[in-house]
Coordinates of N, CA, C and O in Angstrom, one line a residue:
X1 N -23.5 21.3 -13.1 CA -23.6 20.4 -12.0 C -22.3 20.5 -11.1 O -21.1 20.4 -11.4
X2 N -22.8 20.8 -10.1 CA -21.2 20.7 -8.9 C -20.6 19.4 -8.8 O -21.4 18.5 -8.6
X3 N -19.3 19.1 -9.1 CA -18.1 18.3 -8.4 C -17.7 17.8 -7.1 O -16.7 18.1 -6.4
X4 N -18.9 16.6 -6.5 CA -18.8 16.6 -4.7 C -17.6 15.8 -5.0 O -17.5 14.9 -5.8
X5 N -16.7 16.0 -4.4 CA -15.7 15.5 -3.3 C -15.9 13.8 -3.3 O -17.1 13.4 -3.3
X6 N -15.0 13.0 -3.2 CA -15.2 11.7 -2.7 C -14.2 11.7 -1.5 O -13.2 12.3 -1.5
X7 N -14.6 11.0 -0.4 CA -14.6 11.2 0.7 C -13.2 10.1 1.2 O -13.2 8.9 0.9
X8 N -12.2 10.6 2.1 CA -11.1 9.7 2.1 C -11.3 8.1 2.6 O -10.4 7.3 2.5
X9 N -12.6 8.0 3.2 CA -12.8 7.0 3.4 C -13.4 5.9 2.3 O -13.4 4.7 2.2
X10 N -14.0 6.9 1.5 CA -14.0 6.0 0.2 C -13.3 5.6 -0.8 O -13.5 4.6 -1.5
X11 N -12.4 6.7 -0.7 CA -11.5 6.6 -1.4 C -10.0 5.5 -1.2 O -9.5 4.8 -2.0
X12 N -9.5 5.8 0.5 CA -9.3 3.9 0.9 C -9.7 3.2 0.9 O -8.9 2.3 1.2
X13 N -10.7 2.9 0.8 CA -11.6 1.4 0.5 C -11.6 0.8 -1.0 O -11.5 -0.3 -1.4
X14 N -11.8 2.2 -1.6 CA -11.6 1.6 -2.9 C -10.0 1.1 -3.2 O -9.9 0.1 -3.9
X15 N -8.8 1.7 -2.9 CA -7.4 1.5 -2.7 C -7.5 0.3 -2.8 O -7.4 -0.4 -3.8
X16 N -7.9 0.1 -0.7 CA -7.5 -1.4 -0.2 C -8.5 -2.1 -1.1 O -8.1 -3.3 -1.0
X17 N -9.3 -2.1 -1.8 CA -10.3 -3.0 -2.4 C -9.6 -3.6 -3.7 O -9.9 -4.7 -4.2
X18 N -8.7 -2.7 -4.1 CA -8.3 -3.1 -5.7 C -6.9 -3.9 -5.1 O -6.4 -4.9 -5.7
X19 N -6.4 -3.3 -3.9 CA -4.5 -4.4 -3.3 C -5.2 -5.7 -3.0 O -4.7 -6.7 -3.5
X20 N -6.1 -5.7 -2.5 CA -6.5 -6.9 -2.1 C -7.1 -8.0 -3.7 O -7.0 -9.2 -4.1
X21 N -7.7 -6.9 -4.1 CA -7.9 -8.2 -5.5 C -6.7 -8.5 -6.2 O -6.4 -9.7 -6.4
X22 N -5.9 -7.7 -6.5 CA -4.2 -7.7 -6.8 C -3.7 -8.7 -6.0 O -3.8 -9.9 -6.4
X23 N -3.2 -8.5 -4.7 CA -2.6 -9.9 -4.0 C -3.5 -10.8 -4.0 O -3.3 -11.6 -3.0
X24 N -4.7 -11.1 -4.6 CA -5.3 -12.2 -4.7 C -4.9 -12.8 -5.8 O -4.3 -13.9 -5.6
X25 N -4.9 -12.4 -7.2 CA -4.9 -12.8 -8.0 C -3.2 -13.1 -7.9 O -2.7 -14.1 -8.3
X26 N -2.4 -11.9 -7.4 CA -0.5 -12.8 -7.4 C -1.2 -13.9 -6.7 O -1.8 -14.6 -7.5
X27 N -1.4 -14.4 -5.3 CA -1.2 -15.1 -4.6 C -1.8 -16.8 -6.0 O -1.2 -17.7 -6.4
X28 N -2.8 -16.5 -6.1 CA -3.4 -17.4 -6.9 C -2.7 -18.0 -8.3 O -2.9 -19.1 -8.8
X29 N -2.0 -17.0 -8.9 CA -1.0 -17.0 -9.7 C 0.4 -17.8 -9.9 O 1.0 -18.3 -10.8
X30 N 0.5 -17.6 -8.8 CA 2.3 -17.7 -8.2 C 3.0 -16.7 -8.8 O 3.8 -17.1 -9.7
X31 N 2.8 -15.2 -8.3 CA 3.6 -14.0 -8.8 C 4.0 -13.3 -7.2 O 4.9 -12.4 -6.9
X32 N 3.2 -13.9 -6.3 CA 3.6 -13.3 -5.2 C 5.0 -13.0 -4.7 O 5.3 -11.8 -4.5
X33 N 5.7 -14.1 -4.6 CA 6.9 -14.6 -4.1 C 8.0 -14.2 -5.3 O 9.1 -14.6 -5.0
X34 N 7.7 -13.7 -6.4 CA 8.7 -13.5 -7.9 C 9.4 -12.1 -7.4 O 8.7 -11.1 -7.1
X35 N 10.9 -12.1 -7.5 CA 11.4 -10.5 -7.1 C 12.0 -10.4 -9.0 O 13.1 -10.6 -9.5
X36 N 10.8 -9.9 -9.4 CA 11.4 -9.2 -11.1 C 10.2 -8.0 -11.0 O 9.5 -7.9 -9.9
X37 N 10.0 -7.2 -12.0 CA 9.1 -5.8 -12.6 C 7.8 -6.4 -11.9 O 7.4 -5.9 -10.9
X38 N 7.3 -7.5 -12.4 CA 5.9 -8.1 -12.1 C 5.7 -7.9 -10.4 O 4.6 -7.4 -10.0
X39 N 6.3 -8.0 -9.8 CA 6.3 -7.6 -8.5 C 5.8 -6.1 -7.8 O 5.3 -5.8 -6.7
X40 N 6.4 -5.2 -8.9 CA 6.1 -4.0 -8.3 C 4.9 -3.2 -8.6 O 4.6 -2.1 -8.2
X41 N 4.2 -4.0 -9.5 CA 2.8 -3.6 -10.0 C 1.7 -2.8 -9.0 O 1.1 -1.7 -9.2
X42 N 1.6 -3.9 -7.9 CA 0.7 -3.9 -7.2 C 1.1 -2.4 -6.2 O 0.2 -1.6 -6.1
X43 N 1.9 -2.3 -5.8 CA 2.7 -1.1 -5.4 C 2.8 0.2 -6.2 O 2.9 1.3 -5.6
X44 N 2.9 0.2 -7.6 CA 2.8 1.0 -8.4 C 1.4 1.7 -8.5 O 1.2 2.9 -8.3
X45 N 0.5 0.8 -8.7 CA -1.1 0.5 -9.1 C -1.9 1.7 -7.5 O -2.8 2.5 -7.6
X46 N -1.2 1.3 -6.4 CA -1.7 2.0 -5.3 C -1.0 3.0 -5.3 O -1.9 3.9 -5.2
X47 N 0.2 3.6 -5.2 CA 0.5 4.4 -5.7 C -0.2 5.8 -6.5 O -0.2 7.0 -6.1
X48 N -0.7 5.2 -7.9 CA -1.1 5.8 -8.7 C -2.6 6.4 -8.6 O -3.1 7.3 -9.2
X49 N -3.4 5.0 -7.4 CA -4.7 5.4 -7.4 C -4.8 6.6 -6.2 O -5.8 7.2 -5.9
X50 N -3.5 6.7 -5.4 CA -3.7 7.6 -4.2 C -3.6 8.9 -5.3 O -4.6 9.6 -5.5
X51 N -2.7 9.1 -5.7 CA -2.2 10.3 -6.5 C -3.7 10.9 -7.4 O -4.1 12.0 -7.5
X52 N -4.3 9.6 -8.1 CA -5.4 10.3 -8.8 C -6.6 11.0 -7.7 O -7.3 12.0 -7.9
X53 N -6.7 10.3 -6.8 CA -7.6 10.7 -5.8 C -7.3 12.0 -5.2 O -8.2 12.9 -5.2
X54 N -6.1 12.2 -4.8 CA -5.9 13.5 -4.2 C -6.3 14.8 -5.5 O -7.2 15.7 -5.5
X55 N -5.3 14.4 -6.4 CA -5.9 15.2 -7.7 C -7.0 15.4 -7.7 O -7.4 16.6 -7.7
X56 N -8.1 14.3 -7.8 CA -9.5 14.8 -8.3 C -10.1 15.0 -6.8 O -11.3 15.0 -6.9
X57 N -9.8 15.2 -6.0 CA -10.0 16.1 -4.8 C -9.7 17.5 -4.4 O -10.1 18.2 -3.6
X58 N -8.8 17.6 -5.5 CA -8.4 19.1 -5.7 C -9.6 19.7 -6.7 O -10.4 20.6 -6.4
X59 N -9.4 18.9 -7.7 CA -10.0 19.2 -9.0 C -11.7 19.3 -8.3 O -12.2 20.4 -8.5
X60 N -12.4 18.6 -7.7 CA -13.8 18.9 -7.0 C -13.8 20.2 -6.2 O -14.7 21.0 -6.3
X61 N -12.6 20.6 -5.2 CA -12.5 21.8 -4.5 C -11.9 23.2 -5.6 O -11.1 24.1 -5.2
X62 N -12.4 23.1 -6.8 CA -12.1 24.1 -7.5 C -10.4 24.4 -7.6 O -9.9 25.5 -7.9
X63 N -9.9 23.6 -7.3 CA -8.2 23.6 -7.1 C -7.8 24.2 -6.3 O -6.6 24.1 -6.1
X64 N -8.3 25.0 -5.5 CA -8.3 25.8 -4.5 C -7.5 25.5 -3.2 O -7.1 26.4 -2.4
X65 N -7.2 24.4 -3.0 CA -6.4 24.1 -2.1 C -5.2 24.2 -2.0 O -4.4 24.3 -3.0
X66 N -4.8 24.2 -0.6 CA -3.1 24.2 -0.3 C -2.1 23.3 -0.5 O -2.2 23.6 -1.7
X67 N -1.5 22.8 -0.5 CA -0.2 21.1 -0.3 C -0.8 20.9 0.9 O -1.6 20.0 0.9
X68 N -0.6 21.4 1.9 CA -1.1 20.7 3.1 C -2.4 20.0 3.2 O -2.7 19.1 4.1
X69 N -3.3 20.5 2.4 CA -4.8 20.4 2.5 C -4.9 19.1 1.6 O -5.6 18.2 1.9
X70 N -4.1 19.1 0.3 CA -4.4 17.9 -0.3 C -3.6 16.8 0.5 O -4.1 15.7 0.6
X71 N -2.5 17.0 0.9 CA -1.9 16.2 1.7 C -2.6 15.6 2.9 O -2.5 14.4 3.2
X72 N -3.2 16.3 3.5 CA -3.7 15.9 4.3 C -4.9 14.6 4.0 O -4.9 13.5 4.5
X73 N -5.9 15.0 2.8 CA -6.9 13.9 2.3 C -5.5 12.6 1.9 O -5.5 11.5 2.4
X74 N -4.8 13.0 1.1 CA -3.9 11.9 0.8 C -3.9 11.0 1.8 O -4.2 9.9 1.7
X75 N -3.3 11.6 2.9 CA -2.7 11.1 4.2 C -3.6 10.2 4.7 O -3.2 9.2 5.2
X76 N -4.9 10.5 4.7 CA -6.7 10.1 5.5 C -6.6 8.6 4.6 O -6.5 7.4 4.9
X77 N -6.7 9.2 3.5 CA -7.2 7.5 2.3 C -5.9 7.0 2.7 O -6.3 6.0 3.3
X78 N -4.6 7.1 2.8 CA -3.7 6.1 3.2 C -3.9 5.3 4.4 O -3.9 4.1 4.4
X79 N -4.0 6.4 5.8 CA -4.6 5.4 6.7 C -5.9 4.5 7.0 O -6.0 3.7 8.0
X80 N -6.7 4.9 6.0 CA -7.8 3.9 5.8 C -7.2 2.6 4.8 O -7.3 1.4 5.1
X81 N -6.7 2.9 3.6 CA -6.4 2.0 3.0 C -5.4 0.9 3.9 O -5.8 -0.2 4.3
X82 N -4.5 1.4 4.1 CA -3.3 1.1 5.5 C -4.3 0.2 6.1 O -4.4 -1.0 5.7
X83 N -5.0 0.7 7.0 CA -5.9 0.3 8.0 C -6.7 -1.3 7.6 O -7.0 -2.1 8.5
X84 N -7.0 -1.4 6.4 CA -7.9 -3.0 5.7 C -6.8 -3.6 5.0 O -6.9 -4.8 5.0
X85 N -5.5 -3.0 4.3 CA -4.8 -3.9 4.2 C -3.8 -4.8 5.3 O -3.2 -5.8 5.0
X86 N -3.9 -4.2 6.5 CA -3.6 -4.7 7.8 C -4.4 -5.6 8.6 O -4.1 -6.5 9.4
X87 N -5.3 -5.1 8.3 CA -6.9 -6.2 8.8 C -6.6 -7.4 8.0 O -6.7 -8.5 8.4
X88 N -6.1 -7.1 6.8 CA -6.3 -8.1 5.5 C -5.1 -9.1 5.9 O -5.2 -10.3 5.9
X89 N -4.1 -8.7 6.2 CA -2.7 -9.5 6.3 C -3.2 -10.2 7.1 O -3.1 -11.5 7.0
X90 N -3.6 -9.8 8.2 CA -4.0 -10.7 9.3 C -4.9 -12.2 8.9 O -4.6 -13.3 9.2
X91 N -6.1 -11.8 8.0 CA -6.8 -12.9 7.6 C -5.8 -13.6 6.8 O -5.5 -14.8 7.0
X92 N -5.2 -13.0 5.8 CA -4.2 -14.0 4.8 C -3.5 -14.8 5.7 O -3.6 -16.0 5.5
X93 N -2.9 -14.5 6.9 CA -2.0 -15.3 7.9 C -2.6 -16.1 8.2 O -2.0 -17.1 8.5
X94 N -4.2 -16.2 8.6 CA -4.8 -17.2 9.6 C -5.6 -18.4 8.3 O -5.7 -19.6 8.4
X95 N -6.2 -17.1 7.0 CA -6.9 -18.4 6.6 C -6.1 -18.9 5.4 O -6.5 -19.7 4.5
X96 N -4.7 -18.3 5.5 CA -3.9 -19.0 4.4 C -2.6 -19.6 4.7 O -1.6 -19.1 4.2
X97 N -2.4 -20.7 5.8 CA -1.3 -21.4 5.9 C -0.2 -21.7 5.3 O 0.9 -21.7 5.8
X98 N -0.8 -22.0 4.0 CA 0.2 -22.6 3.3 C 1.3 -21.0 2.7 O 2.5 -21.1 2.6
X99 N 0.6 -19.9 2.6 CA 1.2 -18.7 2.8 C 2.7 -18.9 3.3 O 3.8 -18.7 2.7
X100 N 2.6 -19.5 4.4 CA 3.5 -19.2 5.4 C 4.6 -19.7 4.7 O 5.7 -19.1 4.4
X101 N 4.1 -21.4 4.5 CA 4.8 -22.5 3.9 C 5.8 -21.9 2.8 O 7.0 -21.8 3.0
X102 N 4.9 -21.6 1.6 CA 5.6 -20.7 0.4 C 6.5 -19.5 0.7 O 7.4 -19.2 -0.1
X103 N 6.2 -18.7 1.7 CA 7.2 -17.4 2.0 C 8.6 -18.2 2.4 O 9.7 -18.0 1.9
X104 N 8.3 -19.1 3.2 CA 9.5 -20.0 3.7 C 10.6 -20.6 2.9 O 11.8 -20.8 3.0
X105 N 9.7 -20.9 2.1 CA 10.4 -22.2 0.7 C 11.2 -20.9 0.2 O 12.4 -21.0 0.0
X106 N 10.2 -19.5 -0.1 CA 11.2 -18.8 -1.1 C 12.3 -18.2 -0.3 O 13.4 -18.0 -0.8
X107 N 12.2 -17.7 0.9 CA 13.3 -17.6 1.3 C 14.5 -18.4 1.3 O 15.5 -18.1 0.8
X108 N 14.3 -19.3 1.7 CA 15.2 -20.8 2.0 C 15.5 -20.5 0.5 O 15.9 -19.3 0.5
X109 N 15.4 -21.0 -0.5 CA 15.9 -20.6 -1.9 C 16.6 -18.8 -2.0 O 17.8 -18.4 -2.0
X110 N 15.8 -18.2 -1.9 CA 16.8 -16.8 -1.9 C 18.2 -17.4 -0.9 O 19.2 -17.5 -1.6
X111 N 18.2 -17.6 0.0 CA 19.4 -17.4 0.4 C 20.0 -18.6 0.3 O 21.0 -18.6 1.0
X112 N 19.7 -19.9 -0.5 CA 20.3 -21.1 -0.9 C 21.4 -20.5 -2.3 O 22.5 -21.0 -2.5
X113 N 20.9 -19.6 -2.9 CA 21.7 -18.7 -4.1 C 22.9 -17.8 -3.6 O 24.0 -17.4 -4.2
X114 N 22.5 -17.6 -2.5 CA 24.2 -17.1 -2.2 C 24.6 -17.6 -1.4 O 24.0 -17.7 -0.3
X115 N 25.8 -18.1 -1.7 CA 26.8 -18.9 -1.0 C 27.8 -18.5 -0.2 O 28.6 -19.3 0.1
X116 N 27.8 -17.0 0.4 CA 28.8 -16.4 1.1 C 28.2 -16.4 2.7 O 28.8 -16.1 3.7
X117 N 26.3 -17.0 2.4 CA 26.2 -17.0 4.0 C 26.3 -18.8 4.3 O 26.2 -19.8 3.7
X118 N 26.6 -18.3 5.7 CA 27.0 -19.8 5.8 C 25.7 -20.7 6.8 O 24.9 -20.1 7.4
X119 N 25.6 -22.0 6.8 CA 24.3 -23.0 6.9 C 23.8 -22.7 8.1 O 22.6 -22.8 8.4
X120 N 25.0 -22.1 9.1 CA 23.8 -22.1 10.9 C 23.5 -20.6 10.5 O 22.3 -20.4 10.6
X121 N 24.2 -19.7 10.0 CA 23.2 -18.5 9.5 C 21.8 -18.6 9.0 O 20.7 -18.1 9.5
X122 N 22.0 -19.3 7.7 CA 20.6 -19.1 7.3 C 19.4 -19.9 8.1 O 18.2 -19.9 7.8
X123 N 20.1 -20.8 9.1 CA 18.9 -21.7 9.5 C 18.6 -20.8 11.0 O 17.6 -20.9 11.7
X124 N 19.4 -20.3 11.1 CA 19.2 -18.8 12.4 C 18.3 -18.2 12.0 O 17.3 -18.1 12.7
X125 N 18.2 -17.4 10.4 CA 17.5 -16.8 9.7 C 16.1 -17.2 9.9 O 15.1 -16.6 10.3
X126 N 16.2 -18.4 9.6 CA 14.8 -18.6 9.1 C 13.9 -19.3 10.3 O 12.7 -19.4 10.1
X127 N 14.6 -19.7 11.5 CA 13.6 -19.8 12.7 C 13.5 -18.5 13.4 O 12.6 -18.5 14.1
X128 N 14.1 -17.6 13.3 CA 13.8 -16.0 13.6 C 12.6 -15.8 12.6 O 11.7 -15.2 13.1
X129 N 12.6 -16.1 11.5 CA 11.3 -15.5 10.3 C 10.3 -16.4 10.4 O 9.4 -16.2 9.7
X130 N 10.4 -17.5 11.4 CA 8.9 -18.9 11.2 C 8.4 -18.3 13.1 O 7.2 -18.4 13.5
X131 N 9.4 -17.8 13.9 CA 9.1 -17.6 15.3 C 8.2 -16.3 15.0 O 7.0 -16.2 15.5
X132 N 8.7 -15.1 14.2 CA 8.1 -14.0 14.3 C 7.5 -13.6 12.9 O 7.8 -12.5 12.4
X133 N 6.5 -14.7 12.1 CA 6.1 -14.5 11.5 C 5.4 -13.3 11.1 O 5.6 -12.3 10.4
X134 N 4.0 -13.9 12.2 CA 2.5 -13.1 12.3 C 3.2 -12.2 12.1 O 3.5 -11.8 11.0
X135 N 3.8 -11.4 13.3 CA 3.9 -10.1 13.5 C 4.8 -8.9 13.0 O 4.7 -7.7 13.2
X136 N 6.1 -10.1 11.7 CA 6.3 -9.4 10.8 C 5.5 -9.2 9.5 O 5.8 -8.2 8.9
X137 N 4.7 -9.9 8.9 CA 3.9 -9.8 8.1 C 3.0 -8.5 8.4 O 2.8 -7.7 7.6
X138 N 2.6 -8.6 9.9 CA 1.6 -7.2 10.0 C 2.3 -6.3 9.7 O 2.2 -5.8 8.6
X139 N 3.2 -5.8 10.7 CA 4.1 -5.1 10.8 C 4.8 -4.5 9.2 O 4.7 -3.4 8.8
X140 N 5.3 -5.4 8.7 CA 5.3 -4.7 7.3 C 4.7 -4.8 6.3 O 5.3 -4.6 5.2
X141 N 3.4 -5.2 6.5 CA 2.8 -4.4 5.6 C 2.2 -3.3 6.1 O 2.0 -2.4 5.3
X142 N 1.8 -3.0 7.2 CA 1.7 -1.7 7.9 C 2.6 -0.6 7.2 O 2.4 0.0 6.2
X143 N 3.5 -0.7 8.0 CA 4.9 -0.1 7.3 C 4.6 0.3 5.8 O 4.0 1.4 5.6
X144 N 4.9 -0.6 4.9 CA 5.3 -0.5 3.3 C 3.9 0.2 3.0 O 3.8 1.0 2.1
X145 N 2.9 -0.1 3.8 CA 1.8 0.4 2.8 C 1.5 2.2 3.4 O 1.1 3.1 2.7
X146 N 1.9 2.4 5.0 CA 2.2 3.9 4.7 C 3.0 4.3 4.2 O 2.4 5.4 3.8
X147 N 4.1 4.3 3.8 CA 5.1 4.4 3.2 C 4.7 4.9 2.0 O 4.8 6.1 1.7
X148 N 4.1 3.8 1.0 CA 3.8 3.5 -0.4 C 2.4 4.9 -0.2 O 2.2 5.6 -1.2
X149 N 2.0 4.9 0.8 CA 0.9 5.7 0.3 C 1.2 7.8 0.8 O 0.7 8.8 0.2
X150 N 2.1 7.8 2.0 CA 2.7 8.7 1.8 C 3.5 9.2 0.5 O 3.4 10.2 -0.1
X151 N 4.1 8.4 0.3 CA 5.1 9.2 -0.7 C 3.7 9.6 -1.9 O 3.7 10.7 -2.5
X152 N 2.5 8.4 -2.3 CA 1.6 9.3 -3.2 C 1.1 10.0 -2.7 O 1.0 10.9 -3.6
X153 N 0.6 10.4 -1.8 CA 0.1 11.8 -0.9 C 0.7 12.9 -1.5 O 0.1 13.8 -2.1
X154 N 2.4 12.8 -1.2 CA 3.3 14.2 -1.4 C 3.4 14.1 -2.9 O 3.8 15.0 -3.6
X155 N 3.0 13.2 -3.3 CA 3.3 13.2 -5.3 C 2.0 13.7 -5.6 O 2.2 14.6 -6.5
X156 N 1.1 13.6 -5.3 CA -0.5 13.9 -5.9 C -1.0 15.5 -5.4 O -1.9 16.2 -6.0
X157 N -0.2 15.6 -4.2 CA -0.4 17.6 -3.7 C 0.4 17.9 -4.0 O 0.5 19.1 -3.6
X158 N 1.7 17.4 -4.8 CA 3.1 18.1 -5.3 C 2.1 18.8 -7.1 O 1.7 19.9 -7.5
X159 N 2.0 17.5 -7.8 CA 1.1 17.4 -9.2 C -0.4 18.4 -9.0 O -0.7 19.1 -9.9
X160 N -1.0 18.4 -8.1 CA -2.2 18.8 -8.3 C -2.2 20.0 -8.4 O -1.4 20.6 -7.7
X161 N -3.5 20.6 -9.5 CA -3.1 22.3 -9.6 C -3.8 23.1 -8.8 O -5.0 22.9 -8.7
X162 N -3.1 24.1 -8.1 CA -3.3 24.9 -7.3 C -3.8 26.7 -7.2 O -3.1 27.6 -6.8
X163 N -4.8 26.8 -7.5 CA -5.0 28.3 -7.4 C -4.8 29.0 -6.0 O -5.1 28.7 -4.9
X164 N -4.4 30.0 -6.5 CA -4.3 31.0 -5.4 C -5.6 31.3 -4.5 O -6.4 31.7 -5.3
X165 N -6.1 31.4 -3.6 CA -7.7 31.8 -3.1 C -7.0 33.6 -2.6 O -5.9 33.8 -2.1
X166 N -7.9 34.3 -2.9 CA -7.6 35.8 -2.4 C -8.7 36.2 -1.0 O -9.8 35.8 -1.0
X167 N -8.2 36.9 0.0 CA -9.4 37.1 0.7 C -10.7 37.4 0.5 O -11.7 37.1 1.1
X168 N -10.3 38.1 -0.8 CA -11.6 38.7 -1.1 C -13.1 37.3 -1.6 O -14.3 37.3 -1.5
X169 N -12.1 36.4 -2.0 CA -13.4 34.9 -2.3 C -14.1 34.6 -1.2 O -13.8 34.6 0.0
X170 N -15.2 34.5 -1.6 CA -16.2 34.2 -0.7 C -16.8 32.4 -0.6 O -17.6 32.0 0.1
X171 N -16.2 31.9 -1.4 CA -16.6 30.5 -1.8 C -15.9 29.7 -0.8 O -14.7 29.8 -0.5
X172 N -16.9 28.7 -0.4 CA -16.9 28.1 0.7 C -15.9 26.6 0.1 O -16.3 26.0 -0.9
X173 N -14.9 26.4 0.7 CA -14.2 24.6 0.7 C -15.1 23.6 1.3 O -16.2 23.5 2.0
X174 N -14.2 22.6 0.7 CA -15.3 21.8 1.4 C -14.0 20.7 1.8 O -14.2 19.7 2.4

């Protein structure tokens, strides 16, 4: 039985499908806002599913591909995944208010812990971060999640095994 391909848009959907149950369950949790290991899970977890995807996209193309070629599917599922978890921030911002509330409190606490900045600073800080919320929120998660999903791109066509194709193959890529 042949090895079809899963297709990069399925393959970010499934990504964004699993970040999104992940920041559901922090959000629901209260692990969102925690800067310890538990935090980088969710990041790790997408990471790891870009990297298997590219792999087993090699592994359906007989391995046969180039770095650039797996790179490139990597690159596709990233901006699809990219693409719904950016959709997604946006709904978290509108139908989760209190979101905002909590990002606020933990900042105001992060920087209540160090005492070398001083009070009109941080309160500078933090009507700069309540003025340009929305659009930092999009914005970085945009950002972090290409990021997060390039670097598995170049990890998963670095890892995946590669045969040589000779002119003489006649077998068709897909």
């Amino acid at each position: 039985m042949e090895n079809k391909p899963t297709s990069h848009i399925v393959a970010g959907t499934i990504v964004g499908a699993v970040a999104i149950i992940l920041f559901l369950v922090y959000y629901y949790t209260g692990l969102s806002f925690k800067r310890n290991f538990w935090g980088w899970i969710p990041a790790l977890v997408t990471l790891g599913l870009i990297v298997f995807f590219v792999i087993q996209y090699g592994k359906a193309n007989n391995d046969r591909l180039t770095f650039g070629r797996l790179f490139n599917y990597g690159f596709k599922t990233t901006a699809i995944f990219a693409l719904i978890m950016t959709l997604f921030t946006v709904l978290v911002v509108y139908l989760f208010p209190e979101y905002k509330e909590k990002f606020m409190e933990e900042m105001y606490n992060q920087m209540d812990t160090n005492s070398n900045i001083p009070e009109e600073q941080k309160e500078t800080a933090l009507n700069m971060t309540e003025k340009f919320f929305t659009i930092s929120m999009i914005g970085g998660a945009l950002f972090m999640n290409m990021l997060i999903g390039t670097i598995a791109s170049l990890i998963g066509s670095g890892v995946a095994k590669k045969t040589p194709q000779t002119p003489f193959d006649q077998q068709t890529l897909r």
